[in-house]
Short mmCIF file of C-alpha atoms and ligand atoms in Angstrom, two decimals:
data_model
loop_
_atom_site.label_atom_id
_atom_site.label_comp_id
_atom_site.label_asym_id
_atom_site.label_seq_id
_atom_site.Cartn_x
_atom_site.Cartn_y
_atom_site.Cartn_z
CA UNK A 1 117.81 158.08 22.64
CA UNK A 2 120.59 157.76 20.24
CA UNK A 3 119.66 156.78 16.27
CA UNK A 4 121.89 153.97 15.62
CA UNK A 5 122.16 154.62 11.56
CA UNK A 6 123.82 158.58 12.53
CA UNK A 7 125.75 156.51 15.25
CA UNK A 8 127.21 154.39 12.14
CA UNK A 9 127.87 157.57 10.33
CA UNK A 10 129.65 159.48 12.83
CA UNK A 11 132.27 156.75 13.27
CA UNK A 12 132.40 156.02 9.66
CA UNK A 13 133.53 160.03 9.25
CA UNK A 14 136.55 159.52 11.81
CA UNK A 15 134.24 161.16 14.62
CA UNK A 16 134.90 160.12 18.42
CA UNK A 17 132.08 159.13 19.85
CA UNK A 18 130.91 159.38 23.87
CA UNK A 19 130.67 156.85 26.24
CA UNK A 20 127.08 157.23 26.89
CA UNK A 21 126.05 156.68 22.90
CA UNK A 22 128.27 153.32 22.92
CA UNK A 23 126.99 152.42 25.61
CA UNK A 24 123.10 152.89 24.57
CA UNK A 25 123.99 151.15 21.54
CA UNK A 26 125.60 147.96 23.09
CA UNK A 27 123.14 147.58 25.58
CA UNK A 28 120.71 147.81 23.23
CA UNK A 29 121.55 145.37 20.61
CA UNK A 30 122.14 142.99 23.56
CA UNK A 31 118.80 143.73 24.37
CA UNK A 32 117.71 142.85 20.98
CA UNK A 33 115.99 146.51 20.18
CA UNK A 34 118.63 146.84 17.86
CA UNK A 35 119.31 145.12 14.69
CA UNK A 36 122.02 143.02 13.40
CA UNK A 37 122.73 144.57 10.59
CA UNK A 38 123.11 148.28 12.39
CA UNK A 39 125.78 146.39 14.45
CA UNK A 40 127.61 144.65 11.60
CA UNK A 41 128.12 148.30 10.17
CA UNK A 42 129.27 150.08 13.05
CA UNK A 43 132.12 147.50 13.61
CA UNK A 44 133.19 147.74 9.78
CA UNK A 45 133.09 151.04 10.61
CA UNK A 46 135.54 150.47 13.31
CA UNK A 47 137.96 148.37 11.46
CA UNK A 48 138.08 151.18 9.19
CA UNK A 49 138.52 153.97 11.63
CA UNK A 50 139.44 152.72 14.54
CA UNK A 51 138.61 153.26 18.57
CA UNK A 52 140.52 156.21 21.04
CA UNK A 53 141.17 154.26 24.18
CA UNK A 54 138.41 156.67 25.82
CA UNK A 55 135.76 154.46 23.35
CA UNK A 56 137.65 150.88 23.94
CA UNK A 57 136.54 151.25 27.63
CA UNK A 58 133.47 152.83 27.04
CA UNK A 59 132.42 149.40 24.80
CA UNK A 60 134.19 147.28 27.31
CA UNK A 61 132.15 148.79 30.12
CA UNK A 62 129.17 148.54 28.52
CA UNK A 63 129.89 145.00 27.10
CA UNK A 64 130.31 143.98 30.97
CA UNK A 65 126.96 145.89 32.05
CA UNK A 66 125.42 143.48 29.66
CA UNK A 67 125.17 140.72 32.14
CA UNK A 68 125.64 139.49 35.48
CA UNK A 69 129.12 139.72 37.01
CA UNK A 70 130.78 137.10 38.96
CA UNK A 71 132.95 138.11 42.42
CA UNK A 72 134.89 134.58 42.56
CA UNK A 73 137.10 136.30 44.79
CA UNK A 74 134.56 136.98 47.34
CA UNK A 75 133.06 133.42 47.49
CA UNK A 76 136.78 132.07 47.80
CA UNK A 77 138.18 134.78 50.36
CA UNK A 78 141.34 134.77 48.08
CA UNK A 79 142.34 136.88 45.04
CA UNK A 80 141.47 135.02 41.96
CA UNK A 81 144.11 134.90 38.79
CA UNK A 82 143.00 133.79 35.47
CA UNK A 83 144.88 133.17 32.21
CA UNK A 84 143.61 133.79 28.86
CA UNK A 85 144.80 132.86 25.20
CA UNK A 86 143.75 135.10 22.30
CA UNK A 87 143.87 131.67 20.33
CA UNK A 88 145.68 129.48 18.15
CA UNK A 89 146.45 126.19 16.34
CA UNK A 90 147.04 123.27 19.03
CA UNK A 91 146.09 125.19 21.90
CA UNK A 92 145.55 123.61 24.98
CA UNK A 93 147.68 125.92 27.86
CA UNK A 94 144.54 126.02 30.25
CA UNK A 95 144.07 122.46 30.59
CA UNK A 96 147.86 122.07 31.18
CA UNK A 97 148.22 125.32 33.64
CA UNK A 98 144.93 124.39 35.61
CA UNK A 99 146.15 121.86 37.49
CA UNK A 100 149.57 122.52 38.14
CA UNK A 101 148.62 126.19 39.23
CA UNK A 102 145.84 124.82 41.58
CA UNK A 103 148.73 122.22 42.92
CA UNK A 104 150.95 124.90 43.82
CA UNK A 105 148.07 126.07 46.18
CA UNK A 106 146.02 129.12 44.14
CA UNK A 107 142.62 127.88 43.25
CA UNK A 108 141.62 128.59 39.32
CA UNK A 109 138.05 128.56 38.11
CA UNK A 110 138.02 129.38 34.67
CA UNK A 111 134.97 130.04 32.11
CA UNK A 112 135.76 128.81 28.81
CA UNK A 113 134.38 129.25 25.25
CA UNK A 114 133.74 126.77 22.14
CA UNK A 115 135.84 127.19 19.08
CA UNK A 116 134.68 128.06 15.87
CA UNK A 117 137.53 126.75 13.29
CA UNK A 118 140.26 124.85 13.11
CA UNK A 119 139.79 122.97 16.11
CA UNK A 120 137.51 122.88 19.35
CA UNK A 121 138.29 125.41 22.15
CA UNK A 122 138.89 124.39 25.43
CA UNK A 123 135.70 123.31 26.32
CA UNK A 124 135.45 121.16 23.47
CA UNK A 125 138.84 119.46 24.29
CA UNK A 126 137.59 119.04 27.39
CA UNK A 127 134.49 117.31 25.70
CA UNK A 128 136.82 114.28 24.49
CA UNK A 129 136.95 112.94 27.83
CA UNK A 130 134.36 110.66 28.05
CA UNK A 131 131.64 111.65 30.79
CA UNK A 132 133.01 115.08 31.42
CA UNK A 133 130.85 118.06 31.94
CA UNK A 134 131.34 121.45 31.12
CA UNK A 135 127.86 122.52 32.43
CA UNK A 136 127.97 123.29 36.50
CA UNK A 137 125.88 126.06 38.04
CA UNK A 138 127.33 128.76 39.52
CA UNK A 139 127.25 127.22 43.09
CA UNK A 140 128.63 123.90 42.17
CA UNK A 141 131.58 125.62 39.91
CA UNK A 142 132.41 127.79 42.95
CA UNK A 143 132.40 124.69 44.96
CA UNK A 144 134.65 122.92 43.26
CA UNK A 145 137.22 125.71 43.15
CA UNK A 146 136.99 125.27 47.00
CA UNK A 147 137.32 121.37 47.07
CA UNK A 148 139.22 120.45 44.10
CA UNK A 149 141.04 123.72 43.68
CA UNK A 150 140.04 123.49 39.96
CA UNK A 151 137.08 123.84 38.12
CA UNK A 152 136.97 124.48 33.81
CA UNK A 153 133.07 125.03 32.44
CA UNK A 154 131.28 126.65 30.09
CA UNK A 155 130.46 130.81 30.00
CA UNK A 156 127.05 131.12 31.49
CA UNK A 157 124.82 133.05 29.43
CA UNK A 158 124.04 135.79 31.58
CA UNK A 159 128.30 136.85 31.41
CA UNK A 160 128.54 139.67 29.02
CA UNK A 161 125.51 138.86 26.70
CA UNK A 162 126.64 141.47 24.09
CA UNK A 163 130.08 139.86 23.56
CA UNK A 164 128.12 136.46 22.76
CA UNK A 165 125.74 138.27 20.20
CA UNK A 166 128.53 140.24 18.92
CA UNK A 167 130.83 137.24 18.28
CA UNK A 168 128.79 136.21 16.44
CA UNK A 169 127.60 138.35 14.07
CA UNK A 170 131.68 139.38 13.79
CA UNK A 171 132.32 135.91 12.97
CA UNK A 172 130.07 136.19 9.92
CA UNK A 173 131.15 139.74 8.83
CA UNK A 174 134.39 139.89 8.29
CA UNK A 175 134.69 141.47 11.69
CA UNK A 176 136.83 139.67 14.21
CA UNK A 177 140.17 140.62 13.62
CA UNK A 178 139.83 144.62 14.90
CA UNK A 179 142.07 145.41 17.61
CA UNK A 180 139.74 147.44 19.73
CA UNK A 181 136.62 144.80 19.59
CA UNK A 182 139.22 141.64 19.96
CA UNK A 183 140.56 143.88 23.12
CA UNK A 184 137.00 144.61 24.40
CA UNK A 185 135.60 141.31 23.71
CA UNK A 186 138.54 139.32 26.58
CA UNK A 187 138.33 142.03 28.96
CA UNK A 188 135.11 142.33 29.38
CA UNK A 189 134.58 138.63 29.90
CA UNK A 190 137.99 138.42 32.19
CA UNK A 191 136.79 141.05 34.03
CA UNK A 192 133.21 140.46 34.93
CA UNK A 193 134.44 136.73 35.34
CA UNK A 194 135.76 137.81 38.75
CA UNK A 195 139.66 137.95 38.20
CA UNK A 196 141.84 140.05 40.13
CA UNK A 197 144.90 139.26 37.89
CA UNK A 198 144.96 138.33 34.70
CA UNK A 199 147.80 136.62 32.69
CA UNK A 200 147.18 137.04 28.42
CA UNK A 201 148.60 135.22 26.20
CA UNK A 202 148.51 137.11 22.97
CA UNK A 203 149.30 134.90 20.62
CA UNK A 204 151.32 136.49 16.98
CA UNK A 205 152.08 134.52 14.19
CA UNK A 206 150.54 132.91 10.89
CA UNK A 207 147.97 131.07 12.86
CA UNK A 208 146.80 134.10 14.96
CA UNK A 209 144.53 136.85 14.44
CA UNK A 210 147.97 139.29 15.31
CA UNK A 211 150.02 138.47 12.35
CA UNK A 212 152.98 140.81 13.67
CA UNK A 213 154.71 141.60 16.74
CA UNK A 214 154.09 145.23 16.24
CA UNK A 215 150.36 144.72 16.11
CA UNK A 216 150.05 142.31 19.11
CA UNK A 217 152.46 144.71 21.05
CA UNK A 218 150.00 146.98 20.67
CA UNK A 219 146.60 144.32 21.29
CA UNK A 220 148.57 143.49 23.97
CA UNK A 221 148.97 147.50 25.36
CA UNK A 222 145.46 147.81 24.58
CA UNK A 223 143.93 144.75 26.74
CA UNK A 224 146.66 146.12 29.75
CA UNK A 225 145.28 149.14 29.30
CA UNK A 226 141.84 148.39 29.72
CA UNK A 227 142.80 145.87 32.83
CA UNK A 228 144.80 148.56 34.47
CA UNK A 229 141.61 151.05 34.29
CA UNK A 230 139.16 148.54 35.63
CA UNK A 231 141.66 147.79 38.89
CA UNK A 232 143.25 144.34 37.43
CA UNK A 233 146.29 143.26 37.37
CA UNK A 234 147.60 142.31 33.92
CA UNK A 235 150.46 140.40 32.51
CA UNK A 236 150.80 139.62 28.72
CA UNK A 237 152.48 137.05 27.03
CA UNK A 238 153.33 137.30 23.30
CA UNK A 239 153.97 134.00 22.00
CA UNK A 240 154.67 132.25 18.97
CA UNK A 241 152.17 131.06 16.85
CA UNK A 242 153.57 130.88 13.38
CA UNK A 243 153.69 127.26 13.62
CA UNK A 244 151.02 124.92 15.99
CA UNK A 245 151.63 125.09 19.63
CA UNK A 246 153.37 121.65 20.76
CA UNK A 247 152.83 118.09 18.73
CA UNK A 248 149.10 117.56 19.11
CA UNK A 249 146.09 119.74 16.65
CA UNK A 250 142.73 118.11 17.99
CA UNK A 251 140.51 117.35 20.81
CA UNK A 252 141.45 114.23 21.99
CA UNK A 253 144.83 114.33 21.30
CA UNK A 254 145.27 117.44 22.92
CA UNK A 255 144.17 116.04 25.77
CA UNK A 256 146.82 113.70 25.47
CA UNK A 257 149.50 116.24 25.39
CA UNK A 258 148.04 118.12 27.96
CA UNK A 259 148.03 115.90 30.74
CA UNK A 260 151.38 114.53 29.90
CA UNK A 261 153.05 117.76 29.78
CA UNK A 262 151.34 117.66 33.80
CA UNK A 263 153.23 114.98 34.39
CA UNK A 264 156.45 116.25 32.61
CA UNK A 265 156.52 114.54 29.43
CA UNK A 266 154.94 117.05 26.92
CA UNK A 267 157.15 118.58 24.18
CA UNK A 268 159.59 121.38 24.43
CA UNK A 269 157.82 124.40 23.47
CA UNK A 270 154.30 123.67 25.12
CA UNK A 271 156.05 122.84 28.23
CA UNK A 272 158.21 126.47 28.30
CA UNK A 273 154.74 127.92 27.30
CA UNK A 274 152.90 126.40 30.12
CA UNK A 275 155.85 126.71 32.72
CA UNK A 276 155.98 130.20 32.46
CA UNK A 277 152.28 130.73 32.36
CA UNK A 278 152.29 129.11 35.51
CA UNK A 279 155.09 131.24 36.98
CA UNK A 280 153.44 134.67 36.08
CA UNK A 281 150.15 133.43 37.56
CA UNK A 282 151.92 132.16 40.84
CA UNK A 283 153.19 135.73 40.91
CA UNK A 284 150.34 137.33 40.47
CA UNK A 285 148.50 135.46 43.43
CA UNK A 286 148.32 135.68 46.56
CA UNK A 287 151.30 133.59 47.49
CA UNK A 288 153.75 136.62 47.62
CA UNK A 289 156.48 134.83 45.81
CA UNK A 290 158.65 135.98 42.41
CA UNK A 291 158.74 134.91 39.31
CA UNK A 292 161.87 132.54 39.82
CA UNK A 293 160.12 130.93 43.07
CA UNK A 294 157.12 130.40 41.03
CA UNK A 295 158.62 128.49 37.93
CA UNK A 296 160.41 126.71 41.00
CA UNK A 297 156.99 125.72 42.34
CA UNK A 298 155.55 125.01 39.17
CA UNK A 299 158.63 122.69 37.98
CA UNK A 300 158.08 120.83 41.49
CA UNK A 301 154.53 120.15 41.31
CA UNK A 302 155.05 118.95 37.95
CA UNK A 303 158.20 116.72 39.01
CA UNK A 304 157.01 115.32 42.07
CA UNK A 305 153.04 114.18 40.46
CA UNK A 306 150.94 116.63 42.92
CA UNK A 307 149.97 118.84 39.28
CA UNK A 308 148.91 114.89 37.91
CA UNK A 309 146.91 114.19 40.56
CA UNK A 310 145.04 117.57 41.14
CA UNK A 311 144.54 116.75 36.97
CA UNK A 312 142.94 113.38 38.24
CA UNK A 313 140.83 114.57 40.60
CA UNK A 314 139.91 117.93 38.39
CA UNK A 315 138.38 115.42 35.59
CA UNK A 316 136.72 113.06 38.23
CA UNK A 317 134.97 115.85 39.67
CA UNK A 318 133.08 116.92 36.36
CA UNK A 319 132.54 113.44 35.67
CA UNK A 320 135.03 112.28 33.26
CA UNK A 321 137.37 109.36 33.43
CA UNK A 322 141.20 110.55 33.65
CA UNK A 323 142.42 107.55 31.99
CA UNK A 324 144.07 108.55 28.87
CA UNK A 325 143.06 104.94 27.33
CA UNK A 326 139.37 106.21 27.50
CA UNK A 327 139.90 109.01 25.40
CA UNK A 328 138.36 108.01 22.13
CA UNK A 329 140.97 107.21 19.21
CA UNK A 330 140.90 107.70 15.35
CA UNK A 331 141.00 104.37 13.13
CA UNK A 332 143.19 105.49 10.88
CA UNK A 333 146.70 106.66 11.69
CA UNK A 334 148.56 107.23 8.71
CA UNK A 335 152.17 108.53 8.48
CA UNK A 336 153.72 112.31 6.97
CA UNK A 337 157.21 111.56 5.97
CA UNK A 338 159.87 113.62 4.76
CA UNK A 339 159.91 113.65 0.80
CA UNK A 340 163.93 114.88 1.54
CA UNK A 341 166.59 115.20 4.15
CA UNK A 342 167.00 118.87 5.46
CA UNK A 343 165.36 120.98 8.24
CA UNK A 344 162.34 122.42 8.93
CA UNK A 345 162.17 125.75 7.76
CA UNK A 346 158.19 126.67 8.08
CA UNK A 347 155.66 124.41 9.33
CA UNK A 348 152.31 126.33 8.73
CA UNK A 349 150.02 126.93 11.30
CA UNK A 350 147.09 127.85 9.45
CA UNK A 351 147.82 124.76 6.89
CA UNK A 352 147.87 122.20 9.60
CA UNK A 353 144.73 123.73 11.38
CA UNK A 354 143.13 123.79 8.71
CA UNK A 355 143.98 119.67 7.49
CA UNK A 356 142.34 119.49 11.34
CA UNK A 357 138.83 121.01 10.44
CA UNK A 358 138.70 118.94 7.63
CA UNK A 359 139.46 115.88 9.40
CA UNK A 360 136.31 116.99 11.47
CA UNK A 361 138.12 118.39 14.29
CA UNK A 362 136.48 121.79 14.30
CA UNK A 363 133.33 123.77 13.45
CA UNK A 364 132.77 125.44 9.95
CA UNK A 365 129.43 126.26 11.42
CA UNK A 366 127.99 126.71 15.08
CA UNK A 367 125.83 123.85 14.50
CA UNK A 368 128.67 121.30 12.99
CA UNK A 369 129.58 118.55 15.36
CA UNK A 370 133.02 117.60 16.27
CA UNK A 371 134.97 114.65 15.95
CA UNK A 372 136.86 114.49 19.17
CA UNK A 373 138.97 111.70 18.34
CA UNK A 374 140.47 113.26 14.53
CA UNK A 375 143.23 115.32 14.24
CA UNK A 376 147.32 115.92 13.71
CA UNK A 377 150.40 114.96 15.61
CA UNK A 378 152.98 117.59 14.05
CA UNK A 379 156.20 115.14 15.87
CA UNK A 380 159.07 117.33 13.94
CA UNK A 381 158.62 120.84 14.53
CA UNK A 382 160.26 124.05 13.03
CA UNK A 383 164.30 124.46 13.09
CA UNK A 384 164.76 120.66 13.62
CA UNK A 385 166.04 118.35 11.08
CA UNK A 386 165.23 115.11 9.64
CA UNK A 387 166.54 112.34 7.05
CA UNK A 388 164.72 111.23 3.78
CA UNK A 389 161.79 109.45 4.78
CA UNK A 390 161.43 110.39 8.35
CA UNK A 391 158.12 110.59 9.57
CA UNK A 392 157.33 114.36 10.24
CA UNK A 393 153.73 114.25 11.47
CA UNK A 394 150.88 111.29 12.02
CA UNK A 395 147.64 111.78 10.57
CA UNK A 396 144.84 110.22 13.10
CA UNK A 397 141.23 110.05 10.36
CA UNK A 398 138.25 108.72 10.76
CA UNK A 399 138.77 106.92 7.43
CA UNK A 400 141.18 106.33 4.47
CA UNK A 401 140.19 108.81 2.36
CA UNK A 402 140.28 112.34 4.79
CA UNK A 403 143.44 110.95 5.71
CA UNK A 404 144.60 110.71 2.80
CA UNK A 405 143.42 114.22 1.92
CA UNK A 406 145.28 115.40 5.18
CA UNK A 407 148.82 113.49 4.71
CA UNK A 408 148.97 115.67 1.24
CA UNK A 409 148.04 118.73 3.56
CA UNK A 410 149.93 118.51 5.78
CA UNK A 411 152.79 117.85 3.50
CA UNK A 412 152.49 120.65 2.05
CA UNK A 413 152.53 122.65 5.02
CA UNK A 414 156.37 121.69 5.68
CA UNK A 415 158.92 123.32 4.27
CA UNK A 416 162.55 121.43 4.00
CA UNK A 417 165.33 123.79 3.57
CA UNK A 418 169.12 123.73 4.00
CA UNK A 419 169.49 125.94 7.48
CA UNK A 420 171.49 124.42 10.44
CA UNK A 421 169.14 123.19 13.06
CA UNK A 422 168.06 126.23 15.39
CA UNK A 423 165.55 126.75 18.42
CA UNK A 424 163.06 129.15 17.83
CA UNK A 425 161.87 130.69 21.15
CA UNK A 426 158.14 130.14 22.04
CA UNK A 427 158.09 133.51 23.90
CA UNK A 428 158.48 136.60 21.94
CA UNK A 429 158.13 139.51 24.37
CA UNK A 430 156.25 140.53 27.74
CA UNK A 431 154.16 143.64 27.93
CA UNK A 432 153.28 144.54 31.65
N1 LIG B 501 138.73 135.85 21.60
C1 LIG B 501 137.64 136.47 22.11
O1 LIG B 501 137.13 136.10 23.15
N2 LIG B 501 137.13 137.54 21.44
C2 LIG B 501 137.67 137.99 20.29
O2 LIG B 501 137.17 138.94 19.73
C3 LIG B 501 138.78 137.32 19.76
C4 LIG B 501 139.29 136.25 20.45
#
């Protein structure tokens, strides 16, 4: 029996410690015989000191041991690749990728989480659409991978317990950002989820928990890492995020922008984003084609509407109506526009995400409720240029005075300069 408080001190003093005392500890809190409060010190412990890669997969390990594990592969008779985001301002790859993946002829069945901050996560986003359900049992999730080729719900609660409870208490801690836990918490979930091959993107920027490429180089290493040992294949993407990802920051807008980059009509950066994503996954499957023949796929499925119509029948399926006229709207639109000419220099992620929560399109707590149809439409985007007066973003409020509020903050997270217009690329680097 290990005694959690020495467990806390032994880290604390720089000590390595062995898999079978994380493990006891893990599986214990998730059992609830251990406090909150012994687990909210050992992980300030290890954002002070660290994890060896020998502990990382001991607490990933354990983490999946928590729960049930899912063999999607097995009840599809195919290998299973699954794409995951480490998170960020405006984004809404999975509902894009989904369907154009599943047109291309791999099947994805994805468990998704609920956001806490600036905005909804995917299952939330997926909550604008009016009727659709995130809840499906196991059985009816697995057949609708089979029928549809596409299913998107909610993590059961018997997948990795501990990572739930943990969340939790690091979102309230001070916790979250810590290499080791952020890399144990996705891999655990990815991997008792059932997928063979796993594309990450690891997202770096001012609206991501990896400020720097160095550090989500090595996030990125890490999560491989742990992949590699557990017999996945893993793929990771580092991508922009010092500025929102496409136009659209909120539920229902992302929604929007999701299923008209589908259909080939989403912006420039989103689209690159989501192209590639596809690509990699298409590579990693079972098809036995390259990179090159998998953008090729992906751009045809996109071009020729098979990606919009496995979209269509995706959101039919869980109940919701397709239509993008159903998806509720804001009553207030109000416009950003340029207080000068010049080009955007910085357009803050973590300034517009944040005019989003207060517009009511994310969660300060668990229990706030979410205004799906709220949120930002950042039109003008970094490196691009614009004349006096242009309009630079649309505010979408539930009322005058929250728009107001997020026209001035918004504003203020553009910055006009003098530079000559430039691209900036959405992808940074590929670890693999
Ligand atoms: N996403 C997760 O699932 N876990 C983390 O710790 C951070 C981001």
């Amino acid at each position: 029996m290990i005694r959690p408080a020495e467990l806390i001190e032994r880290k604390r003093n720089g000590e390595e410690l062995p898999a079978d005392e994380i493990s006891e500890l893990i599986l214990g809190y998730a059992r609830g015989e251990i406090p909150d409060y012994q687990l909210a010190a050992f992980c300030m412990a290890v954002y002070f000191r660290g994890m060896t890669p020998a502990e990382t997969y001991a607490l990933t390990d354990a983490m999946i041991r928590s729960g049930r594990t899912l063999d999607l592969g097995a009840a599809l008779g195919r290998k299973v690749v699954d794409k995951h985001s480490t998170g960020g301002v405006g984004d809404k790859t999975t509902i894009a990728v989904g369907p154009i993946v599943a047109a291309c002829g791999v099947p994805v069945g994805k468990m998704s989480g609920r956001g806490l901050g600036h905005t909804g996560g995917t299952l939330d986003k997926l909550e604008s659409i009016p009727g659709f359900s995130v809840d499906l049992s196991v059985d009816d999730f697995i057949g609708q991978v089979k029928e549809v080729g596409l299913a998107i719900v909610g993590q059961t609660d018997d997948l990795v317990p501990a990572d739930k409870k943990l969340y939790g208490l690091r979102d309230v801690t001070g916790t979250v950002d810590i290499l080791p836990l952020i890399a144990s918490s996705i891999m655990s979930k990815k991997i008792a989820g059932g997928a063979d091959a796993i594309v990450l993107d690891v997202k770096v920027g001012d609206g991501a928990f990896m400020k720097t490429l160095e550090d989500a180089r090595a996030l990125a290493e890490t999560m491989l890492e742990l992949g590699e040992q557990a017999g996945r294949e893993v793929v990771c993407l580092l991508t922009d995020m010092d500025q929102p990802l496409g136009a659209a920051v909120g539920n229902s807008l992302e929604i929007a922008e999701a299923r008209d980059t589908v259909r080939g009509e989403g912006p420039p950066d989103f689209t690159e984003l989501v192209l590639d994503a596809c690509a990699r996954l298409l590579a990693l499957s079972d098809l036995g084609i390259d990179e090159d023949e998998g953008r090729r796929r992906a751009e045809a499925a996109v071009g020729d509407g098979s990606a919009l119509g496995v979209y269509e029948r995706w959101i039919r399926a869980q109940g919701g109506d397709p239509d993008p006229e159903a998806l509720p709207r804001a009553p207030v639109v109000l416009p950003v526009r340029a207080p000068r000419a010049g080009s955007v220099v910085r357009l803050g992620a973590i300034a517009v995400g944040m005019a989003a929560l207060h517009l009511g399109a994310g969660r300060r707590t668990k229990e706030d409720a979410i205004d799906h149809s709220v949120g930002i439409l950042c039109h003008v985007k970094r490196g691009e240029s614009v004349a006096d007066g242009d309009v630079l973003a649309e505010v979408h409020a539930r009322d005058e005075a929250s728009g107001d509020e997020a026209v001035a903050a918004v504003l203020a997270a553009y910055e006009l300069g003098d530079e000559p217009p430039r691209e900036h690329p959405i992808l940074l680097d590929v670890v693999s």
